[in-house]
JSON list of C-alpha atoms in Angstrom, two decimals:
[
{"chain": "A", "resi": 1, "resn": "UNK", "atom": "CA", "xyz": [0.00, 0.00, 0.00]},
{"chain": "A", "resi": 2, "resn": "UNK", "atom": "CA", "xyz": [1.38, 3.22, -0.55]},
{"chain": "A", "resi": 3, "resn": "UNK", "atom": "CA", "xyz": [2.20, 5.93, 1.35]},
{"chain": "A", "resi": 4, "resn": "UNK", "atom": "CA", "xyz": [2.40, 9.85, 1.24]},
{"chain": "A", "resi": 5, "resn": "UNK", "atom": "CA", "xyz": [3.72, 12.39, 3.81]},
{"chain": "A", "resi": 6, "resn": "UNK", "atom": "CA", "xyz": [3.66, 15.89, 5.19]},
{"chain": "A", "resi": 7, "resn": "UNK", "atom": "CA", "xyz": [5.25, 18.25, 7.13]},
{"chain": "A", "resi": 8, "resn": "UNK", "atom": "CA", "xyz": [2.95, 20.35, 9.43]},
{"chain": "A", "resi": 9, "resn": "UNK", "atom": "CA", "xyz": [4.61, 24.10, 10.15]},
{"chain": "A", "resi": 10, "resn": "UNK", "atom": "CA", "xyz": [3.12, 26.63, 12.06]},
{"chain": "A", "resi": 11, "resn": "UNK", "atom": "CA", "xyz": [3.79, 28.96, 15.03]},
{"chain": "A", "resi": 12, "resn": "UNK", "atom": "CA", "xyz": [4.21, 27.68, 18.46]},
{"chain": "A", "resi": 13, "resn": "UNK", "atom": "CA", "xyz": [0.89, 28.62, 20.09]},
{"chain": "A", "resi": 14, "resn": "UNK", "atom": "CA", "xyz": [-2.24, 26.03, 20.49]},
{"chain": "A", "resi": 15, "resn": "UNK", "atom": "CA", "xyz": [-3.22, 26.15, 16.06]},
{"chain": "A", "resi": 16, "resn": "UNK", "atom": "CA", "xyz": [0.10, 23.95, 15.52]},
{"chain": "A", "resi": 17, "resn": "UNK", "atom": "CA", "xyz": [-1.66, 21.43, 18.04]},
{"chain": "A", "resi": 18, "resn": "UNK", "atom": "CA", "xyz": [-5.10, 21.65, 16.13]},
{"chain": "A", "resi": 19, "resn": "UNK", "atom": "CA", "xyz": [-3.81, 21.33, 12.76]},
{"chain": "A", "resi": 20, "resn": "UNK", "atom": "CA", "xyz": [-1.79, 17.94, 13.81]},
{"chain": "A", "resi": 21, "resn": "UNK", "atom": "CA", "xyz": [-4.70, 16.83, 15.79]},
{"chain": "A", "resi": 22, "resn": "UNK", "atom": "CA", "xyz": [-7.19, 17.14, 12.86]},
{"chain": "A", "resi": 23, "resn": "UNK", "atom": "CA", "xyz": [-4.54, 15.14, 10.59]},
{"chain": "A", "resi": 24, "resn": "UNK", "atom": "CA", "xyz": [-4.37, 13.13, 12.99]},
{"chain": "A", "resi": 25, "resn": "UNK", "atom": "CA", "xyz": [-8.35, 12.72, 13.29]},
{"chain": "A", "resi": 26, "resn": "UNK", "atom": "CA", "xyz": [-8.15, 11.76, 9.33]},
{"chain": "A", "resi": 27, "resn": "UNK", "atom": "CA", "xyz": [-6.22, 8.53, 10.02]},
{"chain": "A", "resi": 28, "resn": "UNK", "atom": "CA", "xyz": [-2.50, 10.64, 9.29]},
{"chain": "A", "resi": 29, "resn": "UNK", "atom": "CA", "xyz": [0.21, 8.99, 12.12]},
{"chain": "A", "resi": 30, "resn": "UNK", "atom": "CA", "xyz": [2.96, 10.84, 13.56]},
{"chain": "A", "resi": 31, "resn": "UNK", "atom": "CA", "xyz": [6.34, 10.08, 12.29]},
{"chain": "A", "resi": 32, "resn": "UNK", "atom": "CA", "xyz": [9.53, 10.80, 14.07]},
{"chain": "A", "resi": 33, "resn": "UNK", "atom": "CA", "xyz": [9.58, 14.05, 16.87]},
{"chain": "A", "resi": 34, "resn": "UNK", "atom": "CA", "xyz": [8.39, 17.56, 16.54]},
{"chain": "A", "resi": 35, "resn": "UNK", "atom": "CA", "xyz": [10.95, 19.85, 16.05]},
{"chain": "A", "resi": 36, "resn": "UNK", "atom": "CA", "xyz": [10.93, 23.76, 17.11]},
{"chain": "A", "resi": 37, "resn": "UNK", "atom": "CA", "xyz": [13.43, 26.11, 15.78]},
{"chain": "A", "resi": 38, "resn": "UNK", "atom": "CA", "xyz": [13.46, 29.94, 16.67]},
{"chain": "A", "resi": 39, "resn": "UNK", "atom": "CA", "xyz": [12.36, 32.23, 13.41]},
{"chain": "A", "resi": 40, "resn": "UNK", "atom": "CA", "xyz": [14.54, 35.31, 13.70]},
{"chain": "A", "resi": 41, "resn": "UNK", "atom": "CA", "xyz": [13.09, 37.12, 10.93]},
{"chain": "A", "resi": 42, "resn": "UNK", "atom": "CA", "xyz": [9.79, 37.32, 12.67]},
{"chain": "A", "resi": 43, "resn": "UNK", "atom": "CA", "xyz": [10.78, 36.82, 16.17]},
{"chain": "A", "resi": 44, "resn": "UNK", "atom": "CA", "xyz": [8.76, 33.96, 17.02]},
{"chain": "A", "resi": 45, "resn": "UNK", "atom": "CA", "xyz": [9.31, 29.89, 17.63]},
{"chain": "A", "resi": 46, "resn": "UNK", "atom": "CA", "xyz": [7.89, 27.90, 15.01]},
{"chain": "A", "resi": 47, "resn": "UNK", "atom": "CA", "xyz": [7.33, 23.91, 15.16]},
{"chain": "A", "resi": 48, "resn": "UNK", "atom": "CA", "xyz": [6.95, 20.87, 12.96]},
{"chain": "A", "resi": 49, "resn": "UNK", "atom": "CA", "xyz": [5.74, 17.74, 12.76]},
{"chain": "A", "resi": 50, "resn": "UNK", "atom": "CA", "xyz": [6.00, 14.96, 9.78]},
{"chain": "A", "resi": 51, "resn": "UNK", "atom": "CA", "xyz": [2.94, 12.74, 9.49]},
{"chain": "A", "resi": 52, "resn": "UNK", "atom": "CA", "xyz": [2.28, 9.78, 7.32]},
{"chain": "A", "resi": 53, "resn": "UNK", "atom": "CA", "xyz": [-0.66, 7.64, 5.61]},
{"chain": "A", "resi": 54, "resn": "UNK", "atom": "CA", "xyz": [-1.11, 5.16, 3.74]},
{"chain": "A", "resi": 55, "resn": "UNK", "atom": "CA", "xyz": [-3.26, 5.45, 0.98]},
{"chain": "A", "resi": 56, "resn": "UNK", "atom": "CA", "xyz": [-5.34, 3.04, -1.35]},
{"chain": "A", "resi": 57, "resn": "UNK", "atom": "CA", "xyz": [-4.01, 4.55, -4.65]},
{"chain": "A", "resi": 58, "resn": "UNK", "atom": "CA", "xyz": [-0.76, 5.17, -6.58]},
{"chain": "A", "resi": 59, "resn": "UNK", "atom": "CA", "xyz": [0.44, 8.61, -5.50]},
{"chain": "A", "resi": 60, "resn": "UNK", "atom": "CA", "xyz": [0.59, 11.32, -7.76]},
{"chain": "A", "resi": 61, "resn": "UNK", "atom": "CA", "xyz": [2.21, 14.26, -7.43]},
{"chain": "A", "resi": 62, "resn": "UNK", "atom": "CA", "xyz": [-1.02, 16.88, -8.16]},
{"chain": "A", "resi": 63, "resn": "UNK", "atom": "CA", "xyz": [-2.63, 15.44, -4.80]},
{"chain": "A", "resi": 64, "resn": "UNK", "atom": "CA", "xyz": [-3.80, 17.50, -2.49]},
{"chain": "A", "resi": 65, "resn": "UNK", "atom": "CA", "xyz": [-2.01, 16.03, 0.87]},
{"chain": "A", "resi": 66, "resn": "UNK", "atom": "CA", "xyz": [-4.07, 17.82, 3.20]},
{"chain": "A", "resi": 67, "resn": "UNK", "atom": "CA", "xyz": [-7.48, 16.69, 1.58]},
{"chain": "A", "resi": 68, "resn": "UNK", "atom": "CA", "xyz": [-6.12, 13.04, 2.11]}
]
């Protein structure tokens, strides 16, 4: 079966842990640790978290990941 993955990115406050909660509510799994690194640009800590699923058909790279 194969499988697709995605980073999640977004700012460290309380939407990072919705948006990897709702992929994980769609059947996406975490893979590997979250990371945080600080953005200097904009002054803020920002965090990340790859996901994976596996998916009935062939992948194709026009998917739409999130819609998955």
């Amino acid at each position: 079966m194969p499988k697709i993955y995605r980073l999640l990115t977004e700012e460290d406050t309380s939407a990072f842990c919705h948006k990897v909660s709702l992929a994980l509510s769609k059947g996406w799994e975490l893979h590997g640790s979250p990371a945080y690194a600080f953005d200097a640009a904009s002054g803020i800590m920002r965090c990340a978290q790859a996901v994976t699923k596996d998916i009935e058909t062939e992948y194709h790279p026009d998917m739409k990941l999130g819609q998955q």
